[in-house]
């Protein structure tokens, strides 16, 4: 759920003396600067909001916490079915929803195993907290829609519904990419460092190219429609949403979604629609041509998503991630608040009609009999869709509370899973749980990437799921079966200090691809950081418990070392895929954190403040509060050995790593470490048929291009803040463009921005 903050103060003066100082100012004499604080708003009831200039922020928090809802009281749905599925080694119970709503409940009628003895001194390993794979009984009939669109498409958060982040364009290639120039830029004005009357901003949007327009959503919950060649504004719409940190301590936005009728009727309004969500749980639908509200959608163009928030409704269901659009379905997940309480809104995914907002079906991730004592296990990130199979794939988060599971020892088969649903009914086709009884907040945090691969001469309709753990799971997307073996292996069982907890005896480990980082042992202490801190790093590591991957949280010493915890591994940018070369590309972070559980009385005595997603968190209703720290010395240097982030290419014929290299430079105060050390990364890559990888994602706020075959860096450009989303690649009037949003996220560094930067080759 949460991306734990890694405000890593890497830079020290001796790095500058060593010659690593660089100029971070973004300049380009050829670019057109369309800095805007739009003066006109096409919505009749709304006016344009001017913003502030970009400054720095030290207190923002990522928007990855999320929550779902119980939709059993919905009033605008049509039919009612259940989630029956054919499973391999596990059975799934069906639950009937209310008569006016299709509700898919995973296990409402299951026999529930007894909960733990709250007074027990020792943890009790139990097998029944492990959800077995739910495998489809056979392949599904295809309807002929190709996985890779025949024409260039970048009209969704990950470019295409497959989440491949792939463009078939070839105008920009490895031979000429070095000539790229910034052809226009826009400053939206929607930025805050948190020092004034607005919370800080975190901007993780991907530009959407559709309807010959570039659509942008901002953290002030405005929509801008821009000319894709010049950046000139066509229209703007202001939702007038409260600019308050209702579920997050920062204003956050991941962009907009786009829908159009299969056969648009000329002159009829809202045949093409742009959607933007808000932190206060409102979803707006706007005519894509004019920016005016689509009055047939919801209540005069606004759908109140919070009307389905009926269980443990302690916060609104924030619509920070744009909906996934497939056919006439808008598929919605939600974001919320983490670590505060054991009880939270329970996870649900809703499909609503793209034109009316009427509920088509809902899918509940938690068994009905435990929803009120836990919560979340929601979908807060993007989803992927295979239109040819008529299936939607959900990356499901962990349940609450995140670091103690004594209140939820029953089977929760869809928590921390990839779950495939029928697009029309919301019924489960297959599901794979990637963390059993998750007590590490290892949400599945990115849309699975759908791909057709050839392994040992056999064509396989596959899916690759990136994870926070640094594992890449590859399964058949029709059935959920392994492509390469995924093994259940014994894992640590705790040290006996946490009362009432139970532990899964085994966890799934992929055999291919290999883990993106070595979690089998404690990372090595970085000698330089240890030396300058007088051995403080070694002392910290010696006082942290670690028995390998999935070492449970403890109350002892400084706590449990987590490598990675939820700040590491793969983030929401996910995995890109070149379907011609059959190469997968992913960026990953190498970050060491540590978690400690505190008995309630000790927590109340010792709890300090909670900073940028580190510090103390109460987990109210659980017997333990928790604290999270980053393994830094007193000078802010990471105690673990670099690299701190990498870019990795994988040959999907074999599952083997083709190449890997450090990505970016770690930076603060204008000084940079060597690129050989890499940078923690947030955001993700995009790839082209011509053999290029485009990516931002690093602390040094650069956009880069790499050769997909060799990993050689071919081009870079300095921006004002880190690019913490995937770039967009599109063609307009015969010219290929690459667009980056330079918005920043204090997980990497405090700098925030409001910049849209678009690149192309010189016209001559």
Phi, psi and omega in degrees: 000296180269145169269112186288136191292139178230062178285080190274110181278073187289325195278131175235161185299330183291340175290322177297317180297331180281358175098021183258006178290140178221160177274123182263005182286129180271116178225148175202109186291343182269354187276146170269124182262109178258051178305124187229144160228082199309139185269345183232143179234131185280345177283129187293333184259011186229154177232158183286140182256121175278154184243190181251168177285158183288131175223191183260159185223137180240010185224018180282161181226141183289158188265024187277350173292147183206168176206160177246191183222163169265119186257022188290350180247017180302147184242359186240022180263175188249302188243172183226123176220186177236185185252040180305139179215155174268118182251160180274294184244001179229146177261154180232128179275153179255146178229131181272130178278188178293161188290344182252013181211139176275110184240126182254107187251123188292326191202041186295333184253011180291150167286128185266127176297152179297146177287174182286158173282112185297341181263002182292140180274337184244144174293149181244106176295129178229137182285334187281005170271359181262118177275124179283157180300139173256105187255136177293148185287339180189176182286156181263154177287136179265150181259005176095352178287124183289150177292318179263117182303147182289332179249155177302131183224132170215060187248020177214174187304320179253028177087301180228163180297335178288346184064024178286336182056045188241136174241133177279005182289147185228003182300318174268126185220175182301334181283331185242359184298335178296345179269359181306140175226153177284117185263337170198158175214151179230134168255117187285337186084352183267077183212146178211141175264003178086000184275344181259219183270001177246146172298162177295160179253147170229121189239107184240036186275147168256128176299144178249126175254116179199156175056034182055036183215147172259118182257134184231133168255143184245165179289353170266012175061044170249157174244132175244132173252117189241149172294125186290344181265333187235341186082001179296137183285131174269313175200166177219151178222134179249121180290344185060027177293150175299127177270067181233148181274078187285318179241348180227154176277014178217157173276126189226147178207139176247019172106204187232169174238160184226139175223148169216151179298151180300322177228083184303138179268120182300133177085350179267134184287155173058035168279344174226128190230139171249137183240141172221138177255166183230166180292335179269026167073033176248139177243119183260140176242125186234142173299124186293337180276325188243338184082006179276148180300143175272100192292342178280351182266125178057228178255094180056041175099002182228127176258123177275097182293333184290352177294343177264006181269086190242353180236128180051048188280063184278348177206159178288158180273089188293130180262077182270327176268128178298151180296157173272126186254121179217114185061232178260020180256134162255118184254120192246133166242179188221158173241154182209223189235133183253158164071354183278319189219153173289327182257131182210167176305132182283151187294139174205151173239135183243139169250124179237156179294131186295335183261332185246337185081003179290141183290129178262314174198162173226151179236122181265131183269342182251140173303141186301326187284355178237002187300323185284343181257359176221221179158186183055230196055045185262182173243108183254352183249186182289157175245166176237160186221137168253100181298329180293329177263352182058047182229145174242141186245123186256126168269109190261140183274182181272159179276170180257154351289157192284331187242013172209129186241021182294343178268001187213053182278353177291164176296131173232078194297336183265354179290140179049059186222170159252122184235128182258128181242153168291131187294327184275332186246339185077009179280146181290131172263312173203164179207140175232121177271127185263341173223121177276137178043067187291119175234028180232004183060042181271054176313145166280111200249009178215154177297133174297144181266123182269137185205147171258121185233160178244116182237122181053039177080001182251130177280131185231127171283102193249172176216134175244125179251112172284154183218161173299331185289349185086009175267146172241108181266131181239121180225165173289122187284349175279324189239338186087002180286153179298141166273305167251150188304137172246118190255140169276119183238146178299146181228163181305148186245020174086168184251009177085005183271346187255110184284144175080353182275151171232159186229140172293134182289330182226163174221154179285134176233125176285145175271331174212142347299161177295154177306145182289344174213157185273103180265005187289341181212167177300136174301153178290142174290137179281117188302320181296314180296324179291319182296310185289344178259010178065034178085010183295326180294315178298320179297317178298311182298323179294335183262012178249135178281132174204120178240021183108182182305139180070029169294123185290156173302153183222166173262357186277149171052226176273357179111202182258132173288136179239119182216097355270164164259204189285357173273346187258195179063219183263135179259192192290351175293333174071197186256133173263158184214131173264108185290340178281309180280344185054051176242129173262144182230134181212142172260147184218152177252147175245100188225134177254127175232173175217142186240138175226136172266142181236125173303149192308315182295318178292323178299313182298328180283325191253345188298126171260204180281168173247123183271225183281074183060035164217164186111215187255141177222137194281330189048054184305139182092346174259157179287354183229134161273178182216159173228150180229133177228159173260139185282076181243155172274181185293343177269002180086008179276143176294136181280347183260156186288138176292168012281156182264348175193152183218161168247131188231135174246137185234130175282112185278358169289326187241340186082007182267152176291127179276315173198159174211148182205153175301143183243121173076184179235136172283139192208147169197151179057026177085356180256148184238145167279166177298147179295343176295344178268345179069180182223146165305148187231143169222139188115197181195176185267166166225149184230158181234158177299333181284355176099029181245151169243127172249137182200148168253250163079354190249164180299327186283002174060037177254149165263140185224160172230139181231155171280123185291336181280327188241339185082007180289133176285129185247341185195151173207158178213135181278131177244182187272336181210159180303143176270104188253031173214175177285145172289167175243141180236126183211165177240135178218121180052044173082003181242135180269136182233151172234124185245134177237142171255119182261085187248332176083159176199127188289358167303324179271306177196166189292341187296130174242161183211176180221034193254130167255121182239127185236134186240152175203168174286154175304143185294336181270000000 
